Coordinates of C-alpha atoms and ligand atoms in Angstrom, one line a residue:
M729 CA 0.0 0.0 0.0
T730 CA 1.4 3.4 -0.8
I731 CA 0.8 6.2 1.6
I732 CA 0.3 9.6 0.0
A733 CA 1.5 12.3 2.3
A734 CA -1.1 15.1 2.8
K735 CA -0.4 18.3 1.0
R736 CA 0.3 21.2 3.4
V737 CA -0.8 24.8 3.3
F738 CA 0.6 27.7 5.1
V739 CA -1.8 30.7 5.4
K740 CA -0.6 34.0 6.7
S741 CA -3.0 36.9 7.3
Y742 CA -2.2 40.6 7.5
G743 CA -4.3 43.5 8.6
C744 CA -7.8 43.5 10.0
Q745 CA -10.1 40.9 11.6
M746 CA -12.0 40.4 8.4
N747 CA -8.8 39.1 6.9
V748 CA -8.4 36.6 9.7
Y749 CA -11.9 35.4 9.0
D750 CA -11.2 35.2 5.2
A751 CA -8.0 33.3 5.9
E752 CA -9.9 30.8 8.0
R753 CA -12.4 30.3 5.2
M754 CA -9.6 29.8 2.7
A755 CA -8.1 27.1 4.9
D756 CA -11.6 25.5 5.0
I757 CA -11.8 25.4 1.2
L758 CA -8.3 24.0 0.9
E759 CA -8.9 21.4 3.6
G760 CA -11.6 20.0 1.2
E761 CA -8.9 19.9 -1.5
G762 CA -6.7 17.7 0.7
Y763 CA -4.5 20.4 2.3
A764 CA -3.7 20.2 6.0
A765 CA -2.7 23.5 7.7
T766 CA 0.9 24.0 8.8
D767 CA 2.5 26.7 10.8
V768 CA 5.9 26.0 9.2
I769 CA 6.2 27.8 5.9
E770 CA 9.2 25.7 4.8
D771 CA 7.0 22.6 4.9
A772 CA 4.2 24.2 2.8
D773 CA 3.3 22.9 -0.7
L774 CA 1.0 25.9 -0.9
V775 CA 1.6 29.3 0.6
V776 CA -1.3 31.8 0.8
L777 CA -0.6 35.4 1.9
N778 CA -3.8 37.1 2.8
T779 CA -2.8 40.7 2.4
C780 CA -3.7 44.2 3.6
H781 CA -3.6 47.4 1.5
I782 CA -4.8 49.9 4.1
R783 CA -1.4 51.6 4.6
E784 CA 1.7 51.6 2.5
K785 CA 3.7 49.8 5.1
A786 CA 1.2 46.9 5.2
A787 CA 1.5 46.5 1.4
E788 CA 5.3 46.7 1.3
K789 CA 5.5 44.0 4.0
V790 CA 3.9 41.6 1.5
Y791 CA 6.6 42.3 -1.1
S792 CA 9.4 41.7 1.3
E793 CA 7.7 38.4 2.5
L794 CA 7.4 37.4 -1.2
G795 CA 11.2 38.0 -1.6
R796 CA 11.8 35.5 1.2
I797 CA 9.3 33.0 -0.2
R798 CA 11.0 33.1 -3.6
E799 CA 14.3 31.9 -2.0
M800 CA 12.4 29.2 -0.1
K801 CA 10.6 28.1 -3.3
Q802 CA 14.0 27.8 -5.1
D803 CA 15.4 25.8 -2.2
R804 CA 12.4 23.5 -2.2
T805 CA 12.6 23.1 -6.0
G806 CA 16.3 22.0 -5.5
R807 CA 15.0 19.3 -3.2
G808 CA 12.4 18.1 -5.8
L809 CA 9.5 19.8 -3.9
E810 CA 6.8 21.9 -5.6
T811 CA 5.7 25.1 -3.9
R812 CA 2.8 27.2 -5.1
V813 CA 2.3 30.7 -4.0
V814 CA -1.1 32.6 -3.7
V815 CA -1.4 36.3 -3.0
A816 CA -5.0 37.0 -1.8
G817 CA -6.7 39.9 0.0
C818 CA -6.6 43.6 -0.6
V819 CA -3.1 44.0 -2.1
A820 CA -4.2 41.3 -4.6
Q821 CA -7.3 43.3 -5.5
A822 CA -5.5 46.7 -5.7
E823 CA -2.3 45.6 -7.5
G824 CA -3.5 42.6 -9.6
A825 CA -1.0 41.8 -12.3
E826 CA 1.6 44.2 -10.9
I827 CA 2.3 41.5 -8.3
L828 CA 3.3 39.0 -10.9
R829 CA 5.7 41.5 -12.4
R830 CA 7.3 42.4 -9.0
A831 CA 7.2 38.9 -7.6
P832 CA 7.5 36.2 -10.3
A833 CA 7.4 33.4 -7.7
V834 CA 3.6 34.0 -7.4
D835 CA 1.2 31.5 -9.1
L836 CA -2.1 33.1 -8.3
V837 CA -3.4 36.5 -7.4
V838 CA -6.9 36.4 -6.0
G839 CA -9.1 39.3 -4.6
P840 CA -11.3 39.1 -1.5
Q841 CA -14.4 38.6 -3.6
N842 CA -13.1 35.5 -5.5
Y843 CA -11.4 33.2 -3.0
Q844 CA -14.5 30.9 -3.0
N845 CA -13.1 29.7 -6.4
L846 CA -9.7 28.9 -5.1
P847 CA -9.7 25.2 -6.2
S848 CA -10.6 26.0 -9.8
L849 CA -8.2 29.0 -9.9
L850 CA -5.4 26.8 -8.6
R851 CA -6.1 24.3 -11.3
Q852 CA -6.0 27.0 -14.0
A853 CA -2.8 28.4 -12.6
L854 CA -1.0 25.1 -13.2
K855 CA -0.5 26.2 -16.8
K856 CA 0.4 29.8 -16.2
P857 CA 0.0 32.4 -13.5
V858 CA -3.6 33.7 -13.0
V859 CA -5.0 37.0 -11.8
E860 CA -8.6 37.0 -10.6
T861 CA -9.9 40.4 -9.3
E862 CA -13.4 40.7 -10.7
F863 CA -16.3 41.6 -8.5
P864 CA -18.7 38.7 -9.2
A865 CA -22.4 39.1 -9.0
E866 CA -23.1 36.1 -6.8
D867 CA -22.8 35.9 -3.0
K868 CA -19.4 34.3 -2.3
F869 CA -20.5 33.2 1.2
V870 CA -23.1 30.8 -0.3
S871 CA -20.4 28.7 -1.9
L872 CA -18.0 28.6 1.0
P873 CA -17.7 25.2 2.6
A874 CA -18.3 25.1 6.4
P875 CA -15.4 24.3 8.7
T876 CA -15.4 20.9 10.3
P877 CA -16.1 20.6 14.1
K878 CA -12.4 19.7 14.6
T879 CA -11.3 22.8 12.8
I880 CA -13.7 25.0 14.7
R881 CA -12.5 23.6 18.0
S882 CA -8.9 24.2 17.0
R883 CA -9.7 27.9 16.5
G884 CA -11.0 28.4 20.0
V885 CA -14.1 29.6 21.8
S886 CA -14.2 33.1 20.4
A887 CA -15.0 33.4 16.7
F888 CA -15.4 36.0 14.0
V889 CA -18.3 36.0 11.6
T890 CA -18.4 38.4 8.7
V891 CA -22.0 39.7 8.3
Q892 CA -21.4 42.8 6.1
E893 CA -18.6 43.6 3.7
G894 CA -17.5 46.5 1.6
C895 CA -18.2 50.2 2.0
D896 CA -20.0 53.0 0.1
K897 CA -18.9 55.8 2.3
F898 CA -15.7 56.8 0.4
C899 CA -13.7 58.5 3.0
T900 CA -11.0 60.3 1.0
F901 CA -8.1 58.4 2.6
C902 CA -9.4 54.9 2.4
V903 CA -8.9 52.1 -0.1
V904 CA -11.6 49.8 1.3
P905 CA -14.4 50.9 -1.1
Y906 CA -12.0 50.0 -4.0
T907 CA -10.6 46.8 -2.6
R908 CA -13.7 45.3 -0.9
G909 CA -16.3 46.8 -3.2
A910 CA -19.8 48.1 -2.5
E911 CA -21.6 47.5 0.8
F912 CA -23.2 44.1 1.0
S913 CA -25.0 42.4 3.9
R914 CA -25.4 38.6 4.2
S915 CA -28.8 37.1 4.8
V916 CA -29.9 36.5 8.4
A917 CA -30.5 32.8 7.8
E918 CA -27.0 32.3 6.4
I919 CA -25.5 34.0 9.4
I920 CA -27.6 32.1 11.9
T921 CA -26.7 28.8 10.3
E922 CA -23.0 29.7 10.6
V923 CA -23.3 30.7 14.2
E924 CA -25.2 27.6 15.1
R925 CA -22.5 25.4 13.6
L926 CA -19.8 27.3 15.5
A927 CA -21.8 27.0 18.8
L928 CA -22.3 23.3 18.3
S929 CA -18.5 22.9 18.3
G930 CA -17.9 25.0 21.5
V931 CA -17.8 28.6 20.3
R932 CA -19.1 30.9 23.1
E933 CA -18.4 34.3 21.8
V934 CA -19.0 35.7 18.4
T935 CA -17.8 39.0 17.0
L936 CA -19.9 40.1 14.0
L937 CA -17.6 41.8 11.5
G938 CA -18.2 44.3 8.8
Q939 CA -16.4 47.4 7.4
N940 CA -19.6 49.3 8.4
V941 CA -21.2 46.7 10.5
N942 CA -23.7 49.0 12.1
A943 CA -25.1 49.7 8.6
F944 CA -26.0 46.0 8.4
H945 CA -29.3 45.5 6.5
G946 CA -29.4 41.8 5.6
L947 CA -32.7 40.2 4.6
D948 CA -34.6 37.8 6.9
E949 CA -36.7 34.8 5.9
A950 CA -39.6 37.0 4.7
G951 CA -37.2 39.1 2.6
E952 CA -37.4 42.1 4.9
P953 CA -34.2 44.0 5.9
V954 CA -33.1 43.5 9.4
S955 CA -31.0 46.0 11.5
L956 CA -27.8 45.1 13.3
S957 CA -29.6 45.3 16.7
E958 CA -32.2 42.7 15.5
L959 CA -29.5 40.5 14.1
L960 CA -27.7 40.7 17.5
N961 CA -31.0 39.6 19.2
R962 CA -31.3 36.7 16.9
V963 CA -27.7 35.6 17.2
S964 CA -27.9 35.8 21.0
K965 CA -30.7 33.3 21.0
V966 CA -28.4 30.6 19.4
P967 CA -27.9 28.0 22.2
G968 CA -24.4 28.2 23.6
I969 CA -23.7 31.8 22.5
A970 CA -22.9 33.8 25.7
R971 CA -21.2 36.9 24.4
L972 CA -21.5 39.1 21.4
R973 CA -19.4 41.9 20.0
Y974 CA -19.5 43.8 16.7
T975 CA -16.9 45.8 14.8
T976 CA -16.2 48.2 13.0
S977 CA -18.9 50.8 13.3
H978 CA -19.4 54.3 11.7
P979 CA -20.5 57.1 14.1
L980 CA -23.3 58.1 11.6
D981 CA -24.9 54.6 11.8
M982 CA -25.0 54.5 15.7
D983 CA -28.7 55.0 16.1
E984 CA -31.1 54.7 19.0
T985 CA -32.2 51.1 18.3
L986 CA -28.6 49.9 18.3
S987 CA -27.8 51.8 21.4
L988 CA -30.8 50.3 23.1
A989 CA -29.4 46.8 22.3
H990 CA -26.5 47.7 24.6
R991 CA -29.1 48.0 27.4
D992 CA -31.4 45.2 26.5
N993 CA -29.3 42.4 25.1
P994 CA -27.3 40.9 28.0
A995 CA -25.0 39.0 25.7
L996 CA -23.8 42.2 24.1
M997 CA -20.5 43.2 25.7
P998 CA -20.0 46.8 27.0
Y999 CA -17.3 47.7 24.5
L1000 CA -17.5 49.6 21.3
H1001 CA -14.9 50.3 18.6
L1002 CA -16.1 53.6 17.0
P1003 CA -13.5 55.2 14.8
V1004 CA -13.6 59.0 14.7
Q1005 CA -10.3 59.6 12.8
S1006 CA -9.9 63.2 13.9
G1007 CA -11.1 65.7 16.5
S1008 CA -11.2 68.6 14.0
D1009 CA -14.4 69.4 11.9
Q1010 CA -12.3 70.8 9.1
I1011 CA -10.3 67.6 8.8
L1012 CA -13.4 65.4 9.1
E1013 CA -14.9 67.3 6.2
A1014 CA -11.8 66.9 4.1
M1015 CA -11.9 63.2 5.0
N1016 CA -15.5 63.1 3.7
R1017 CA -16.5 61.5 7.0
R1018 CA -19.9 63.1 6.8
H1019 CA -20.0 63.7 10.6
T1020 CA -18.7 66.3 12.9
V1021 CA -16.9 66.0 16.2
T1022 CA -20.3 66.9 17.9
D1023 CA -22.0 64.0 16.1
F1024 CA -19.3 61.6 17.4
R1025 CA -19.8 62.9 21.0
A1026 CA -23.5 62.4 20.6
A1027 CA -23.0 58.8 19.4
V1028 CA -20.8 58.1 22.4
A1029 CA -23.4 59.7 24.7
L1030 CA -26.3 57.8 23.3
V1031 CA -24.6 54.4 23.9
K1032 CA -23.5 55.5 27.4
Q1033 CA -27.0 56.6 28.2
Y1034 CA -28.2 53.1 27.9
R1035 CA -25.1 51.3 29.0
P1036 CA -23.0 53.6 31.2
D1037 CA -20.1 51.2 31.7
T1038 CA -19.4 50.9 27.9
A1039 CA -15.7 51.2 27.1
F1040 CA -14.8 52.9 23.9
S1041 CA -12.0 52.4 21.5
S1042 CA -11.3 54.4 18.3
D1043 CA -9.0 54.9 15.3
F1044 CA -7.2 58.1 14.6
I1045 CA -5.3 59.2 11.5
I1046 CA -2.5 61.7 12.3
G1047 CA -1.2 64.1 9.7
F1048 CA -4.0 64.0 7.2
P1049 CA -3.3 66.6 4.4
G1050 CA -3.9 70.1 5.8
E1051 CA -3.9 69.1 9.4
T1052 CA -2.7 72.1 11.4
D1053 CA -1.4 72.2 15.0
E1054 CA -4.8 73.5 15.9
D1055 CA -6.6 70.6 14.2
F1056 CA -4.3 68.2 16.0
A1057 CA -4.9 69.9 19.3
G1058 CA -8.6 69.3 18.7
T1059 CA -7.9 65.6 18.3
M1060 CA -5.9 65.6 21.6
R1061 CA -8.8 67.4 23.3
L1062 CA -11.3 64.8 22.1
V1063 CA -9.2 61.9 23.4
E1064 CA -8.8 63.7 26.8
E1065 CA -12.6 64.3 26.9
I1066 CA -13.8 60.8 25.9
G1067 CA -11.2 58.7 27.7
F1068 CA -10.6 55.6 25.5
S1069 CA -10.0 52.1 26.9
S1070 CA -7.8 51.7 23.8
A1071 CA -7.1 53.5 20.6
Y1072 CA -5.3 52.8 17.3
T1073 CA -3.3 55.7 16.0
F1074 CA -1.9 55.7 12.5
K1075 CA 0.2 58.2 10.5
Y1076 CA -1.7 59.2 7.4
S1077 CA -0.4 57.1 4.5
P1078 CA -1.3 58.3 1.0
R1079 CA -2.9 55.5 -1.0
P1080 CA -2.8 55.5 -4.8
G1081 CA -6.2 56.2 -6.3
T1082 CA -7.7 57.8 -3.2
P1083 CA -8.6 61.5 -3.3
A1084 CA -6.5 62.5 -0.3
A1085 CA -3.3 61.2 -1.9
D1086 CA -3.5 64.1 -4.4
M1087 CA -4.4 66.8 -1.9
A1088 CA -2.2 69.8 -1.4
D1089 CA -0.7 70.4 2.0
Q1090 CA 0.6 66.9 2.7
V1091 CA 2.0 67.0 6.2
P1092 CA 5.8 66.5 6.5
E1093 CA 6.8 63.1 8.0
S1094 CA 8.7 64.8 10.9
V1095 CA 5.5 66.6 12.0
K1096 CA 3.5 63.4 11.7
D1097 CA 6.1 61.6 13.8
S1098 CA 6.0 64.1 16.7
R1099 CA 2.2 64.3 16.7
L1100 CA 1.9 60.5 16.6
Q1101 CA 4.3 60.3 19.6
A1102 CA 2.2 62.8 21.6
I1103 CA -1.2 61.1 20.9
Q1104 CA 0.3 57.6 21.6
A1105 CA 1.6 58.8 25.0
L1106 CA -1.9 60.1 25.8
V1107 CA -3.6 56.9 24.6
T1108 CA -1.2 54.6 26.5
K1109 CA -1.8 56.6 29.7
Q1110 CA -5.6 56.2 29.3
Q1111 CA -5.3 52.5 28.4
R1112 CA -3.2 51.9 31.5
A1113 CA -5.6 53.9 33.7
F1114 CA -8.5 51.9 32.4
Q1115 CA -6.8 48.6 33.1
E1116 CA -5.8 49.8 36.5
S1117 CA -9.3 50.8 37.3
M1118 CA -10.2 47.0 37.2
V1119 CA -7.8 46.1 40.1
G1120 CA -9.9 45.1 43.1
K1121 CA -13.0 44.3 41.0
T1122 CA -14.4 40.8 40.2
L1123 CA -14.9 40.3 36.5
D1124 CA -16.6 37.7 34.4
V1125 CA -13.9 36.2 32.2
L1126 CA -14.5 34.0 29.2
V1127 CA -11.6 31.5 29.5
E1128 CA -10.1 31.1 26.0
R1129 CA -6.9 29.2 26.3
I1130 CA -4.0 27.9 28.4
G1131 CA -1.9 30.9 29.7
R1132 CA 1.7 31.7 29.0
K1133 CA 2.9 30.7 32.5
P1134 CA 2.5 27.1 33.7
G1135 CA -0.8 26.5 35.6
Q1136 CA -2.4 29.6 34.1
V1137 CA -5.3 30.1 31.8
A1138 CA -6.2 33.2 30.0
G1139 CA -9.3 34.9 28.7
K1140 CA -11.1 38.2 28.2
S1141 CA -13.1 40.5 30.4
P1142 CA -16.4 42.1 29.2
H1143 CA -14.4 45.2 28.2
L1144 CA -12.0 43.0 26.1
L1145 CA -9.2 43.2 28.5
A1146 CA -6.9 40.2 28.6
V1147 CA -7.0 38.4 32.0
A1148 CA -4.6 35.6 33.2
F1149 CA -5.1 33.6 36.3
E1150 CA -4.3 30.2 37.8
G1151 CA -6.9 27.7 36.6
S1152 CA -7.5 24.4 34.9
A1153 CA -7.8 23.8 31.2
D1154 CA -11.3 22.4 31.9
S1155 CA -12.5 26.0 32.4
I1156 CA -11.8 26.9 28.8
G1157 CA -15.1 27.8 27.2
H1158 CA -16.7 28.8 30.5
I1159 CA -17.3 32.2 32.0
V1160 CA -15.8 32.4 35.4
Q1161 CA -15.5 35.1 38.0
V1162 CA -12.0 36.4 38.6
D1163 CA -10.8 38.8 41.3
I1164 CA -8.4 41.2 39.7
V1165 CA -5.3 41.7 41.8
E1166 CA -2.8 43.3 39.4
S1167 CA -2.5 45.2 36.1
V1168 CA 0.6 44.5 34.0
T1169 CA 1.5 45.5 30.5
N1170 CA -1.5 44.6 28.2
S1171 CA -3.1 42.3 30.7
L1172 CA -4.7 41.8 34.1
I1173 CA -3.7 39.2 36.6
G1174 CA -6.3 37.7 38.9
Q1175 CA -7.4 34.7 40.9
L1176 CA -10.5 32.5 40.6
S1177 CA -13.2 33.9 42.8
D1178 CA -15.9 31.3 42.2
R1179 CA -16.3 27.8 41.0
P1180 CA -16.4 27.8 37.2
R1181 CA -20.0 28.2 36.2
A1182 CA -21.2 26.9 32.9
V1183 CA -22.6 29.1 30.2
A1184 CA -26.1 28.4 29.0
Ligands
LIG1807 N1 -3.6 56.1 6.3 C1 -3.6 55.9 7.6 N2 -4.5 55.2 8.2 C2 -5.6 54.7 7.5 N3 -6.6 54.1 7.9 C3 -7.4 53.8 6.7 N4 -6.8 54.4 5.7 C4 -5.6 55.0 6.1 C5 -4.6 55.7 5.5 N5 -4.6 55.9 4.2 C6 -7.0 53.7 9.2 C7 -8.3 54.3 9.7 C8 -9.2 53.2 9.7 C9 -8.3 52.0 10.1 C10 -8.8 50.7 9.8 O1 -7.1 52.3 9.3 O2 -8.1 54.9 11.0 O3 -10.3 53.3 10.7
LIG1808 FE1 -12.8 53.3 4.8 FE2 -14.4 55.3 5.6 FE3 -15.5 53.0 4.6 FE4 -14.3 53.0 7.0 S1 -16.2 54.2 6.4 S2 -14.1 51.5 5.3 S3 -12.7 54.4 6.7 S4 -14.2 54.5 3.4

C-alpha cells in the first residue's frame, strides 16, 4: 500500500479581523482539497498570503515576504518539492498583475471577492499564473464550505463571523471601497446557520464583522431587511452563545435602536470600537467622514445613556493633508474628553487612487512623527488607567486558552481586557468570576473567585 502524504498549506494573514476570517475560510476550502494546515512555511506545498492594503507599510511587507518566499521556493525546488504561491486579500485586489511583475514566484493573485473559487483557480494556474480580481455578482458566502467541528475547536471559543462587507462611504483616505467593493449584507439565515454550527463545536463568543457593521441591513426569511440590533438579538438566541461583539462601526450609523441593544441584550458586551479619525471638523470634512466632532460625541453619549459602563476604542489618523497644529490639538482634546480604553493611531499614509493622496498640504513626516508620539503617549496613559481601574474588581472572564505561565489560563473580560489567572484547562469555554489583583502591560492578573460556572 502506498501512503500519499497530505499536502500542506501555510496561510498568513495581515491586517484586519476580516482578513483573519477570510484566511480561515480559505483554509476550510483548501482542507476540502486535501491540504492540511501547517505553521511551518518551509513545509508548505502551498503558501497563501492574505494581504492588507490599508497603509503603505502593510502593502510593502507583502513584497518583502514574497522575496523570502521566492528563495524558499528555489530551495524546495532543488529538493524536488513543488511550492505554489497565492497572493490573496486587498493587495491582490489593488495591484493585480503588478504583483506577478514584481514577484515572479507568485502563481495566483486572487481578490477578496473571489477566494471561494480557489480550487478551480489553482487548477487554472497550473498552466500559467492567474490574476482574478473581478467583483462577481453572486454571493461568495453561499459557496464557501463550512469548517469541520475539529477545525472549529482548534480555532478556540471566540470566533469572527463576517456579516457585512464593503463600503459605500468613500472617506478620502481609504482604499476599502475599492478593494472590498460596494456594501453588502449577508442574509440572516446564512449568518444564523454559521453561528449555530460554531456554537455546536464549542464557540461561546461571536464578533460580528463588517467594514460598516452597524449599517447592516441583511434580509430575513420574509425578505425584509433586518437591522444590526435585531441581528444581535437573533444571534444571542443561538444556544451556547454567551457573548456578542461587533466591529467596525461608523458614528453616523450609531442609532437609537442599536444603542438600546446595549441595554437590552445581556449577551452584548460593554465595549464599542467607534473610529472617529480626527477631532477637527475641518479635517473630518476633508476626509469626507460626513459627521462632525459633535456627532461623534452624541453617538458616544447615546450608547453611554443606555449602558453607562461601555468602554470605547477608536481609530485616529494623524497628519491627514492640511492638518494644522490647531486641528491636532482638537484631536488631543477629544481623546482627553472621551477617555478611551484603547485606541489605534496611524500616521496618514497616501494610498494611490484615493482623493486624499492628491491633496495639497501633505504634512511632513517629521510633523506626523511628533504628533503621533504625543497622541500615543496620551492613549497609552488612558489605556493603563482603564486597566488599573479594574484592580480590586471581580470580573466575568470567558476563558479562551492555556496561559503563558504554567498552571495559568487566559481569557477576556467584558471590556475586552486580557486576564490571566491560575486555573485548569477544563475551564476553557466557561465564563468564570475572577478577582483582579494586578495590572501588568497589556493584561490583568487575577485569581479565581468562584467555582467555574457553565454558560447556557
Ligand atoms: N492612512 C492611515 N490610516 C488609515 N486608515 C485607513 N486608511 C488609512 C490611510 N490611508 C486607518 C483608519 C481606519 C483604520 C482601519 O485604518 O483609521 O479606521
Ligand atoms: Fe474606509 Fe471610511 Fe468606509 Fe471605513 S467608512 S471602510 S474608513 S471608506
